[in-house]
């Protein structure tokens, strides 16, 4: 979506097959690399997004990397999944499955999607909140649709670190 609006985007993935399946766009650079130790210089990006991938990684490493590569005054947005712990979490998960079946019935399966690797999150929402507070101070975290969470962070213009 950002590339279609004229922004230059860097897409990072450690899986060459995922990069090969990605829809090509002239304003997107596709880079093979690890979100826990990216090949980018410090303060390289105005915005970093991490969407439905944090639960595949050790929690602290990618958050520390986000803090390193976002420029002063830049932002990060994370949309992720958390481990089910509370009764509310389990009710949301049940709703998620029902909605998924309904969505697939309406849209049909996407033949381009290929096989997606699924992993259950290791960390619950309180653990994720603590890690975000420690590594991306001032970040906000909110529950999103069903079992997702959304975190936002703006790196201070004058970074105290």
GROMACS .gro file of N, CA and C in nm:
model
  483
    1UNK      N    1   0.082  -0.119   0.000
    1UNK     CA    2   0.000   0.000   0.000
    1UNK      C    3   0.087   0.126   0.000
    2UNK      N    4   0.196   0.126   0.077
    2UNK     CA    5   0.283   0.244   0.081
    2UNK      C    6   0.348   0.268  -0.055
    3UNK      N    7   0.392   0.162  -0.120
    3UNK     CA    8   0.457   0.177  -0.251
    3UNK      C    9   0.361   0.235  -0.354
    4UNK      N   10   0.234   0.193  -0.349
    4UNK     CA   11   0.135   0.245  -0.444
    4UNK      C   12   0.109   0.393  -0.421
    5UNK      N   13   0.141   0.442  -0.302
    5UNK     CA   14   0.123   0.585  -0.271
    5UNK      C   15   0.248   0.666  -0.300
    6UNK      N   16   0.349   0.603  -0.358
    6UNK     CA   17   0.469   0.676  -0.398
    6UNK      C   18   0.586   0.667  -0.303
    7UNK      N   19   0.571   0.595  -0.195
    7UNK     CA   20   0.678   0.580  -0.097
    7UNK      C   21   0.769   0.464  -0.138
    8UNK      N   22   0.900   0.481  -0.119
    8UNK     CA   23   0.992   0.371  -0.145
    8UNK      C   24   0.990   0.278  -0.024
    9UNK      N   25   0.980   0.147  -0.048
    9UNK     CA   26   0.963   0.047   0.057
    9UNK      C   27   1.075  -0.056   0.046
   10UNK      N   28   1.124  -0.100   0.161
   10UNK     CA   29   1.218  -0.210   0.168
   10UNK      C   30   1.146  -0.326   0.236
   11UNK      N   31   1.137  -0.440   0.168
   11UNK     CA   32   1.072  -0.559   0.222
   11UNK      C   33   1.181  -0.657   0.264
   12UNK      N   34   1.179  -0.696   0.390
   12UNK     CA   35   1.282  -0.785   0.445
   12UNK      C   36   1.219  -0.918   0.484
   13UNK      N   37   1.281  -1.027   0.442
   13UNK     CA   38   1.238  -1.160   0.483
   13UNK      C   39   1.358  -1.252   0.475
   14UNK      N   40   1.369  -1.346   0.567
   14UNK     CA   41   1.482  -1.440   0.563
   14UNK      C   42   1.454  -1.560   0.474
   15UNK      N   43   1.328  -1.575   0.432
   15UNK     CA   44   1.287  -1.689   0.350
   15UNK      C   45   1.289  -1.651   0.203
   16UNK      N   46   1.381  -1.707   0.124
   16UNK     CA   47   1.386  -1.673  -0.019
   16UNK      C   48   1.256  -1.708  -0.092
   17UNK      N   49   1.187  -1.813  -0.050
   17UNK     CA   50   1.061  -1.851  -0.115
   17UNK      C   51   0.955  -1.743  -0.091
   18UNK      N   52   0.951  -1.686   0.028
   18UNK     CA   53   0.855  -1.579   0.056
   18UNK      C   54   0.886  -1.457  -0.029
   19UNK      N   55   1.013  -1.424  -0.042
   19UNK     CA   56   1.050  -1.311  -0.127
   19UNK      C   57   1.015  -1.337  -0.273
   20UNK      N   58   1.030  -1.461  -0.318
   20UNK     CA   59   0.997  -1.495  -0.456
   20UNK      C   60   0.847  -1.484  -0.482
   21UNK      N   61   0.765  -1.515  -0.380
   21UNK     CA   62   0.618  -1.507  -0.396
   21UNK      C   63   0.566  -1.364  -0.388
   22UNK      N   64   0.644  -1.272  -0.335
   22UNK     CA   65   0.597  -1.135  -0.313
   22UNK      C   66   0.561  -1.069  -0.446
   23UNK      N   67   0.452  -0.993  -0.442
   23UNK     CA   68   0.410  -0.918  -0.560
   23UNK      C   69   0.513  -0.810  -0.590
   24UNK      N   70   0.560  -0.805  -0.712
   24UNK     CA   71   0.666  -0.711  -0.751
   24UNK      C   72   0.610  -0.570  -0.774
   25UNK      N   73   0.690  -0.473  -0.735
   25UNK     CA   74   0.655  -0.332  -0.754
   25UNK      C   75   0.785  -0.255  -0.771
   26UNK      N   76   0.790  -0.158  -0.863
   26UNK     CA   77   0.916  -0.087  -0.887
   26UNK      C   78   0.964  -0.002  -0.769
   27UNK      N   79   0.877   0.028  -0.674
   27UNK     CA   80   0.918   0.109  -0.560
   27UNK      C   81   0.945   0.025  -0.435
   28UNK      N   82   0.962  -0.107  -0.455
   28UNK     CA   83   0.992  -0.196  -0.343
   28UNK      C   84   1.124  -0.267  -0.371
   29UNK      N   85   1.214  -0.260  -0.273
   29UNK     CA   86   1.339  -0.337  -0.278
   29UNK      C   87   1.319  -0.459  -0.190
   30UNK      N   88   1.349  -0.576  -0.243
   30UNK     CA   89   1.330  -0.702  -0.171
   30UNK      C   90   1.466  -0.747  -0.119
   31UNK      N   91   1.478  -0.760   0.013
   31UNK     CA   92   1.606  -0.789   0.077
   31UNK      C   93   1.593  -0.916   0.160
   32UNK      N   94   1.685  -1.008   0.138
   32UNK     CA   95   1.687  -1.128   0.222
   32UNK      C   96   1.769  -1.096   0.346
   33UNK      N   97   1.708  -1.116   0.461
   33UNK     CA   98   1.777  -1.086   0.585
   33UNK      C   99   1.691  -1.123   0.705
   34UNK      N  100   1.750  -1.109   0.821
   34UNK     CA  101   1.688  -1.149   0.946
   34UNK      C  102   1.645  -1.025   1.024
   35UNK      N  103   1.521  -1.022   1.067
   35UNK     CA  104   1.468  -0.908   1.142
   35UNK      C  105   1.536  -0.892   1.278
   36UNK      N  106   1.605  -0.994   1.324
   36UNK     CA  107   1.676  -0.986   1.452
   36UNK      C  108   1.813  -0.920   1.437
   37UNK      N  109   1.864  -0.914   1.317
   37UNK     CA  110   1.996  -0.852   1.290
   37UNK      C  111   1.996  -0.809   1.144
   38UNK      N  112   1.935  -0.695   1.117
   38UNK     CA  113   1.918  -0.650   0.978
   38UNK      C  114   2.050  -0.597   0.921
   39UNK      N  115   2.060  -0.592   0.788
   39UNK     CA  116   2.180  -0.539   0.724
   39UNK      C  117   2.180  -0.386   0.711
   40UNK      N  118   2.085  -0.320   0.776
   40UNK     CA  119   2.069  -0.176   0.757
   40UNK      C  120   2.145  -0.095   0.860
   41UNK      N  121   2.184   0.025   0.821
   41UNK     CA  122   2.255   0.115   0.913
   41UNK      C  123   2.158   0.168   1.018
   42UNK      N  124   2.211   0.219   1.127
   42UNK     CA  125   2.129   0.281   1.230
   42UNK      C  126   2.059   0.404   1.173
   43UNK      N  127   1.940   0.432   1.223
   43UNK     CA  128   1.862   0.550   1.183
   43UNK      C  129   1.831   0.551   1.032
   44UNK      N  130   1.809   0.434   0.973
   44UNK     CA  131   1.791   0.425   0.828
   44UNK      C  132   1.648   0.451   0.780
   45UNK      N  133   1.547   0.434   0.867
   45UNK     CA  134   1.409   0.434   0.820
   45UNK      C  135   1.321   0.534   0.894
   46UNK      N  136   1.229   0.594   0.819
   46UNK     CA  137   1.127   0.680   0.878
   46UNK      C  138   1.018   0.597   0.945
   47UNK      N  139   0.990   0.480   0.889
   47UNK     CA  140   0.884   0.394   0.941
   47UNK      C  141   0.927   0.248   0.926
   48UNK      N  142   0.906   0.171   1.031
   48UNK     CA  143   0.927   0.026   1.025
   48UNK      C  144   0.795  -0.040   1.064
   49UNK      N  145   0.752  -0.137   0.984
   49UNK     CA  146   0.632  -0.213   1.018
   49UNK      C  147   0.670  -0.359   1.033
   50UNK      N  148   0.606  -0.423   1.125
   50UNK     CA  149   0.624  -0.567   1.148
   50UNK      C  150   0.482  -0.622   1.161
   51UNK      N  151   0.438  -0.698   1.061
   51UNK     CA  152   0.300  -0.743   1.057
   51UNK      C  153   0.294  -0.896   1.063
   52UNK      N  154   0.228  -0.945   1.165
   52UNK     CA  155   0.206  -1.088   1.188
   52UNK      C  156   0.334  -1.171   1.173
   53UNK      N  157   0.445  -1.119   1.224
   53UNK     CA  158   0.570  -1.194   1.217
   53UNK      C  159   0.646  -1.198   1.349
   54UNK      N  160   0.614  -1.110   1.442
   54UNK     CA  161   0.688  -1.104   1.568
   54UNK      C  162   0.682  -1.236   1.643
   55UNK      N  163   0.570  -1.306   1.637
   55UNK     CA  164   0.556  -1.432   1.711
   55UNK      C  165   0.640  -1.545   1.651
   56UNK      N  166   0.700  -1.524   1.536
   56UNK     CA  167   0.791  -1.622   1.477
   56UNK      C  168   0.935  -1.601   1.524
   57UNK      N  169   0.959  -1.495   1.600
   57UNK     CA  170   1.095  -1.452   1.634
   57UNK      C  171   1.112  -1.445   1.785
   58UNK      N  172   1.238  -1.450   1.832
   58UNK     CA  173   1.259  -1.425   1.974
   58UNK      C  174   1.221  -1.279   2.003
   59UNK      N  175   1.141  -1.256   2.102
   59UNK     CA  176   1.074  -1.127   2.122
   59UNK      C  177   1.166  -1.006   2.126
   60UNK      N  178   1.270  -1.011   2.205
   60UNK     CA  179   1.350  -0.891   2.229
   60UNK      C  180   1.436  -0.848   2.111
   61UNK      N  181   1.491  -0.941   2.036
   61UNK     CA  182   1.586  -0.907   1.928
   61UNK      C  183   1.527  -0.817   1.819
   62UNK      N  184   1.411  -0.850   1.763
   62UNK     CA  185   1.357  -0.760   1.660
   62UNK      C  186   1.314  -0.625   1.716
   63UNK      N  187   1.270  -0.620   1.841
   63UNK     CA  188   1.233  -0.491   1.901
   63UNK      C  189   1.356  -0.403   1.917
   64UNK      N  190   1.466  -0.461   1.961
   64UNK     CA  191   1.591  -0.385   1.972
   64UNK      C  192   1.638  -0.339   1.835
   65UNK      N  193   1.619  -0.421   1.734
   65UNK     CA  194   1.660  -0.385   1.598
   65UNK      C  195   1.573  -0.271   1.544
   66UNK      N  196   1.445  -0.274   1.576
   66UNK     CA  197   1.357  -0.163   1.537
   66UNK      C  198   1.408  -0.033   1.599
   67UNK      N  199   1.440  -0.037   1.728
   67UNK     CA  200   1.490   0.083   1.797
   67UNK      C  201   1.618   0.134   1.730
   68UNK      N  202   1.699   0.045   1.678
   68UNK     CA  203   1.825   0.083   1.615
   68UNK      C  204   1.805   0.146   1.477
   69UNK      N  205   1.716   0.088   1.395
   69UNK     CA  206   1.707   0.132   1.254
   69UNK      C  207   1.607   0.244   1.228
   70UNK      N  208   1.519   0.272   1.324
   70UNK     CA  209   1.426   0.384   1.306
   70UNK      C  210   1.499   0.514   1.337
   71UNK      N  211   1.487   0.613   1.249
   71UNK     CA  212   1.553   0.741   1.270
   71UNK      C  213   1.487   0.816   1.385
   72UNK      N  214   1.556   0.912   1.439
   72UNK     CA  215   1.498   0.998   1.544
   72UNK      C  216   1.376   1.070   1.487
   73UNK      N  217   1.265   1.063   1.558
   73UNK     CA  218   1.140   1.121   1.510
   73UNK      C  219   1.060   1.026   1.422
   74UNK      N  220   1.118   0.909   1.387
   74UNK     CA  221   1.049   0.810   1.306
   74UNK      C  222   0.956   0.724   1.389
   75UNK      N  223   0.889   0.631   1.324
   75UNK     CA  224   0.787   0.550   1.390
   75UNK      C  225   0.800   0.402   1.359
   76UNK      N  226   0.737   0.323   1.444
   76UNK     CA  227   0.723   0.179   1.420
   76UNK      C  228   0.578   0.141   1.448
   77UNK      N  229   0.527   0.049   1.368
   77UNK     CA  230   0.394  -0.006   1.388
   77UNK      C  231   0.408  -0.158   1.384
   78UNK      N  232   0.356  -0.223   1.485
   78UNK     CA  233   0.363  -0.369   1.492
   78UNK      C  234   0.221  -0.423   1.506
   79UNK      N  235   0.186  -0.516   1.419
   79UNK     CA  236   0.060  -0.589   1.431
   79UNK      C  237   0.100  -0.733   1.453
   80UNK      N  238   0.061  -0.788   1.566
   80UNK     CA  239   0.106  -0.923   1.598
   80UNK      C  240   0.000  -1.006   1.665
   81UNK      N  241   0.040  -1.126   1.695
   81UNK     CA  242  -0.046  -1.222   1.765
   81UNK      C  243   0.015  -1.250   1.902
   82UNK      N  244  -0.070  -1.279   1.998
   82UNK     CA  245  -0.021  -1.312   2.132
   82UNK      C  246  -0.077  -1.447   2.176
   83UNK      N  247  -0.007  -1.510   2.272
   83UNK     CA  248  -0.050  -1.639   2.325
   83UNK      C  249  -0.180  -1.621   2.404
   84UNK      N  250  -0.266  -1.717   2.392
   84UNK     CA  251  -0.393  -1.713   2.464
   84UNK      C  252  -0.367  -1.742   2.612
   85UNK      N  253  -0.425  -1.659   2.700
   85UNK     CA  254  -0.404  -1.677   2.844
   85UNK      C  255  -0.532  -1.657   2.922
   86UNK      N  256  -0.607  -1.554   2.890
   86UNK     CA  257  -0.725  -1.519   2.967
   86UNK      C  258  -0.851  -1.577   2.901
   87UNK      N  259  -0.961  -1.584   2.975
   87UNK     CA  260  -1.087  -1.629   2.913
   87UNK      C  261  -1.124  -1.542   2.791
   88UNK      N  262  -1.099  -1.412   2.800
   88UNK     CA  263  -1.127  -1.323   2.686
   88UNK      C  264  -1.046  -1.365   2.563
   89UNK      N  265  -0.919  -1.402   2.585
   89UNK     CA  266  -0.834  -1.446   2.474
   89UNK      C  267  -0.895  -1.567   2.403
   90UNK      N  268  -0.945  -1.664   2.481
   90UNK     CA  269  -1.001  -1.785   2.422
   90UNK      C  270  -1.131  -1.758   2.347
   91UNK      N  271  -1.213  -1.667   2.398
   91UNK     CA  272  -1.336  -1.629   2.328
   91UNK      C  273  -1.301  -1.562   2.195
   92UNK      N  274  -1.201  -1.472   2.198
   92UNK     CA  275  -1.158  -1.405   2.075
   92UNK      C  276  -1.104  -1.506   1.974
   93UNK      N  277  -1.029  -1.605   2.022
   93UNK     CA  278  -0.973  -1.707   1.931
   93UNK      C  279  -1.085  -1.787   1.864
   94UNK      N  280  -1.187  -1.822   1.940
   94UNK     CA  281  -1.300  -1.896   1.882
   94UNK      C  282  -1.368  -1.811   1.775
   95UNK      N  283  -1.388  -1.684   1.804
   95UNK     CA  284  -1.447  -1.593   1.705
   95UNK      C  285  -1.361  -1.581   1.582
   96UNK      N  286  -1.230  -1.583   1.601
   96UNK     CA  287  -1.135  -1.574   1.490
   96UNK      C  288  -1.153  -1.690   1.393
   97UNK      N  289  -1.166  -1.809   1.447
   97UNK     CA  290  -1.183  -1.928   1.362
   97UNK      C  291  -1.313  -1.920   1.282
   98UNK      N  292  -1.419  -1.879   1.348
   98UNK     CA  293  -1.549  -1.868   1.280
   98UNK      C  294  -1.541  -1.766   1.166
   99UNK      N  295  -1.485  -1.648   1.196
   99UNK     CA  296  -1.473  -1.546   1.092
   99UNK      C  297  -1.383  -1.590   0.977
  100UNK      N  298  -1.278  -1.665   1.007
  100UNK     CA  299  -1.188  -1.713   0.902
  100UNK      C  300  -1.262  -1.805   0.805
  101UNK      N  301  -1.343  -1.895   0.859
  101UNK     CA  302  -1.420  -1.986   0.775
  101UNK      C  303  -1.517  -1.906   0.687
  102UNK      N  304  -1.583  -1.805   0.745
  102UNK     CA  305  -1.676  -1.721   0.670
  102UNK      C  306  -1.602  -1.645   0.560
  103UNK      N  307  -1.486  -1.587   0.593
  103UNK     CA  308  -1.408  -1.512   0.494
  103UNK      C  309  -1.363  -1.601   0.380
  104UNK      N  310  -1.314  -1.721   0.411
  104UNK     CA  311  -1.271  -1.813   0.305
  104UNK      C  312  -1.387  -1.853   0.217
  105UNK      N  313  -1.504  -1.871   0.276
  105UNK     CA  314  -1.622  -1.906   0.199
  105UNK      C  315  -1.662  -1.795   0.102
  106UNK      N  316  -1.647  -1.669   0.148
  106UNK     CA  317  -1.682  -1.556   0.063
  106UNK      C  318  -1.581  -1.534  -0.048
  107UNK      N  319  -1.454  -1.538  -0.014
  107UNK     CA  320  -1.349  -1.503  -0.110
  107UNK      C  321  -1.295  -1.622  -0.186
  108UNK      N  322  -1.304  -1.739  -0.129
  108UNK     CA  323  -1.237  -1.855  -0.185
  108UNK      C  324  -1.089  -1.850  -0.148
  109UNK      N  325  -1.019  -1.955  -0.169
  109UNK     CA  326  -0.876  -1.959  -0.135
  109UNK      C  327  -0.795  -1.889  -0.242
  110UNK      N  328  -0.687  -1.825  -0.200
  110UNK     CA  329  -0.599  -1.754  -0.292
  110UNK      C  330  -0.494  -1.853  -0.343
  111UNK      N  331  -0.497  -1.889  -0.471
  111UNK     CA  332  -0.401  -1.987  -0.522
  111UNK      C  333  -0.257  -1.936  -0.519
  112UNK      N  334  -0.237  -1.802  -0.516
  112UNK     CA  335  -0.102  -1.746  -0.511
  112UNK      C  336  -0.043  -1.752  -0.372
  113UNK      N  337  -0.126  -1.771  -0.271
  113UNK     CA  338  -0.079  -1.761  -0.134
  113UNK      C  339   0.025  -1.868  -0.101
  114UNK      N  340   0.018  -1.984  -0.164
  114UNK     CA  341   0.115  -2.089  -0.134
  114UNK      C  342   0.096  -2.141   0.007
  115UNK      N  343   0.192  -2.215   0.053
  115UNK     CA  344   0.185  -2.272   0.188
  115UNK      C  345   0.241  -2.170   0.287
  116UNK      N  346   0.162  -2.138   0.387
  116UNK     CA  347   0.202  -2.042   0.487
  116UNK      C  348   0.244  -2.117   0.613
  117UNK      N  349   0.359  -2.079   0.668
  117UNK     CA  350   0.406  -2.142   0.791
  117UNK      C  351   0.335  -2.075   0.907
  118UNK      N  352   0.269  -2.156   0.988
  118UNK     CA  353   0.197  -2.105   1.103
  118UNK      C  354   0.274  -2.141   1.229
  119UNK      N  355   0.278  -2.048   1.323
  119UNK     CA  356   0.342  -2.073   1.452
  119UNK      C  357   0.256  -2.010   1.559
  120UNK      N  358   0.237  -2.083   1.667
  120UNK     CA  359   0.163  -2.027   1.779
  120UNK      C  360   0.255  -1.932   1.855
  121UNK      N  361   0.203  -1.819   1.898
  121UNK     CA  362   0.285  -1.725   1.974
  121UNK      C  363   0.329  -1.784   2.107
  122UNK      N  364   0.451  -1.754   2.148
  122UNK     CA  365   0.501  -1.799   2.278
  122UNK      C  366   0.463  -1.703   2.389
  123UNK      N  367   0.455  -1.573   2.358
  123UNK     CA  368   0.436  -1.473   2.461
  123UNK      C  369   0.291  -1.427   2.468
  124UNK      N  370   0.245  -1.406   2.591
  124UNK     CA  371   0.112  -1.349   2.610
  124UNK      C  372   0.121  -1.197   2.603
  125UNK      N  373   0.006  -1.132   2.602
  125UNK     CA  374   0.003  -0.987   2.585
  125UNK      C  375   0.076  -0.911   2.696
  126UNK      N  376   0.064  -0.949   2.824
  126UNK     CA  377   0.141  -0.878   2.927
  126UNK      C  378   0.292  -0.887   2.906
  127UNK      N  379   0.341  -1.000   2.860
  127UNK     CA  380   0.485  -1.017   2.833
  127UNK      C  381   0.527  -0.926   2.717
  128UNK      N  382   0.446  -0.920   2.615
  128UNK     CA  383   0.475  -0.835   2.500
  128UNK      C  384   0.475  -0.688   2.542
  129UNK      N  385   0.378  -0.649   2.624
  129UNK     CA  386   0.373  -0.511   2.674
  129UNK      C  387   0.501  -0.475   2.750
  130UNK      N  388   0.548  -0.565   2.836
  130UNK     CA  389   0.670  -0.539   2.914
  130UNK      C  390   0.792  -0.524   2.822
  131UNK      N  391   0.803  -0.611   2.722
  131UNK     CA  392   0.917  -0.603   2.630
  131UNK      C  393   0.912  -0.473   2.550
  132UNK      N  394   0.795  -0.435   2.504
  132UNK     CA  395   0.781  -0.309   2.430
  132UNK      C  396   0.817  -0.190   2.518
  133UNK      N  397   0.771  -0.191   2.643
  133UNK     CA  398   0.801  -0.080   2.734
  133UNK      C  399   0.952  -0.069   2.759
  134UNK      N  400   1.020  -0.182   2.767
  134UNK     CA  401   1.163  -0.182   2.793
  134UNK      C  402   1.245  -0.141   2.671
  135UNK      N  403   1.206  -0.190   2.553
  135UNK     CA  404   1.289  -0.171   2.433
  135UNK      C  405   1.242  -0.056   2.343
  136UNK      N  406   1.114  -0.025   2.347
  136UNK     CA  407   1.058   0.086   2.270
  136UNK      C  408   0.979   0.173   2.368
  137UNK      N  409   1.051   0.243   2.457
  137UNK     CA  410   0.983   0.320   2.562
  137UNK      C  411   0.885   0.422   2.505
  138UNK      N  412   0.770   0.430   2.569
  138UNK     CA  413   0.666   0.521   2.523
  138UNK      C  414   0.573   0.458   2.420
  139UNK      N  415   0.596   0.332   2.384
  139UNK     CA  416   0.508   0.267   2.287
  139UNK      C  417   0.370   0.246   2.347
  140UNK      N  418   0.270   0.240   2.261
  140UNK     CA  419   0.134   0.209   2.304
  140UNK      C  420   0.096   0.074   2.247
  141UNK      N  421   0.019   0.000   2.324
  141UNK     CA  422  -0.024  -0.134   2.282
  141UNK      C  423  -0.173  -0.144   2.305
  142UNK      N  424  -0.243  -0.195   2.205
  142UNK     CA  425  -0.387  -0.216   2.222
  142UNK      C  426  -0.426  -0.347   2.157
  143UNK      N  427  -0.532  -0.404   2.212
  143UNK     CA  428  -0.588  -0.523   2.148
  143UNK      C  429  -0.647  -0.480   2.015
  144UNK      N  430  -0.627  -0.562   1.915
  144UNK     CA  431  -0.688  -0.538   1.785
  144UNK      C  432  -0.794  -0.645   1.764
  145UNK      N  433  -0.836  -0.659   1.642
  145UNK     CA  434  -0.941  -0.758   1.610
  145UNK      C  435  -0.899  -0.898   1.654
  146UNK      N  436  -0.987  -0.963   1.726
  146UNK     CA  437  -0.972  -1.102   1.767
  146UNK      C  438  -0.848  -1.123   1.854
  147UNK      N  439  -0.750  -1.201   1.812
  147UNK     CA  440  -0.635  -1.229   1.899
  147UNK      C  441  -0.511  -1.148   1.860
  148UNK      N  442  -0.532  -1.042   1.789
  148UNK     CA  443  -0.419  -0.958   1.747
  148UNK      C  444  -0.398  -0.843   1.845
  149UNK      N  445  -0.279  -0.787   1.838
  149UNK     CA  446  -0.252  -0.663   1.908
  149UNK      C  447  -0.188  -0.567   1.809
  150UNK      N  448  -0.194  -0.439   1.842
  150UNK     CA  449  -0.134  -0.336   1.760
  150UNK      C  450  -0.049  -0.249   1.853
  151UNK      N  451   0.075  -0.228   1.816
  151UNK     CA  452   0.166  -0.143   1.894
  151UNK      C  453   0.216  -0.031   1.804
  152UNK      N  454   0.227   0.086   1.864
  152UNK     CA  455   0.281   0.202   1.792
  152UNK      C  456   0.390   0.264   1.876
  153UNK      N  457   0.493   0.315   1.809
  153UNK     CA  458   0.604   0.378   1.878
  153UNK      C  459   0.661   0.489   1.793
  154UNK      N  460   0.691   0.599   1.856
  154UNK     CA  461   0.763   0.708   1.789
  154UNK      C  462   0.893   0.726   1.863
  155UNK      N  463   1.003   0.719   1.789
  155UNK     CA  464   1.134   0.738   1.848
  155UNK      C  465   1.151   0.886   1.881
  156UNK      N  466   1.191   0.917   2.001
  156UNK     CA  467   1.206   1.060   2.035
  156UNK      C  468   1.303   1.129   1.940
  157UNK      N  469   1.275   1.256   1.913
  157UNK     CA  470   1.363   1.335   1.825
  157UNK      C  471   1.504   1.342   1.884
  158UNK      N  472   1.513   1.347   2.013
  158UNK     CA  473   1.642   1.341   2.083
  158UNK      C  474   1.644   1.212   2.160
  159UNK      N  475   1.710   1.110   2.106
  159UNK     CA  476   1.715   0.979   2.168
  159UNK      C  477   1.808   0.980   2.288
  160UNK      N  478   1.759   0.948   2.409
  160UNK     CA  479   1.844   0.951   2.527
  160UNK      C  480   1.948   0.839   2.531
  161UNK      N  481   1.934   0.739   2.442
  161UNK     CA  482   2.030   0.626   2.447
  161UNK      C  483   2.160   0.661   2.385
   0.00000   0.00000   0.00000
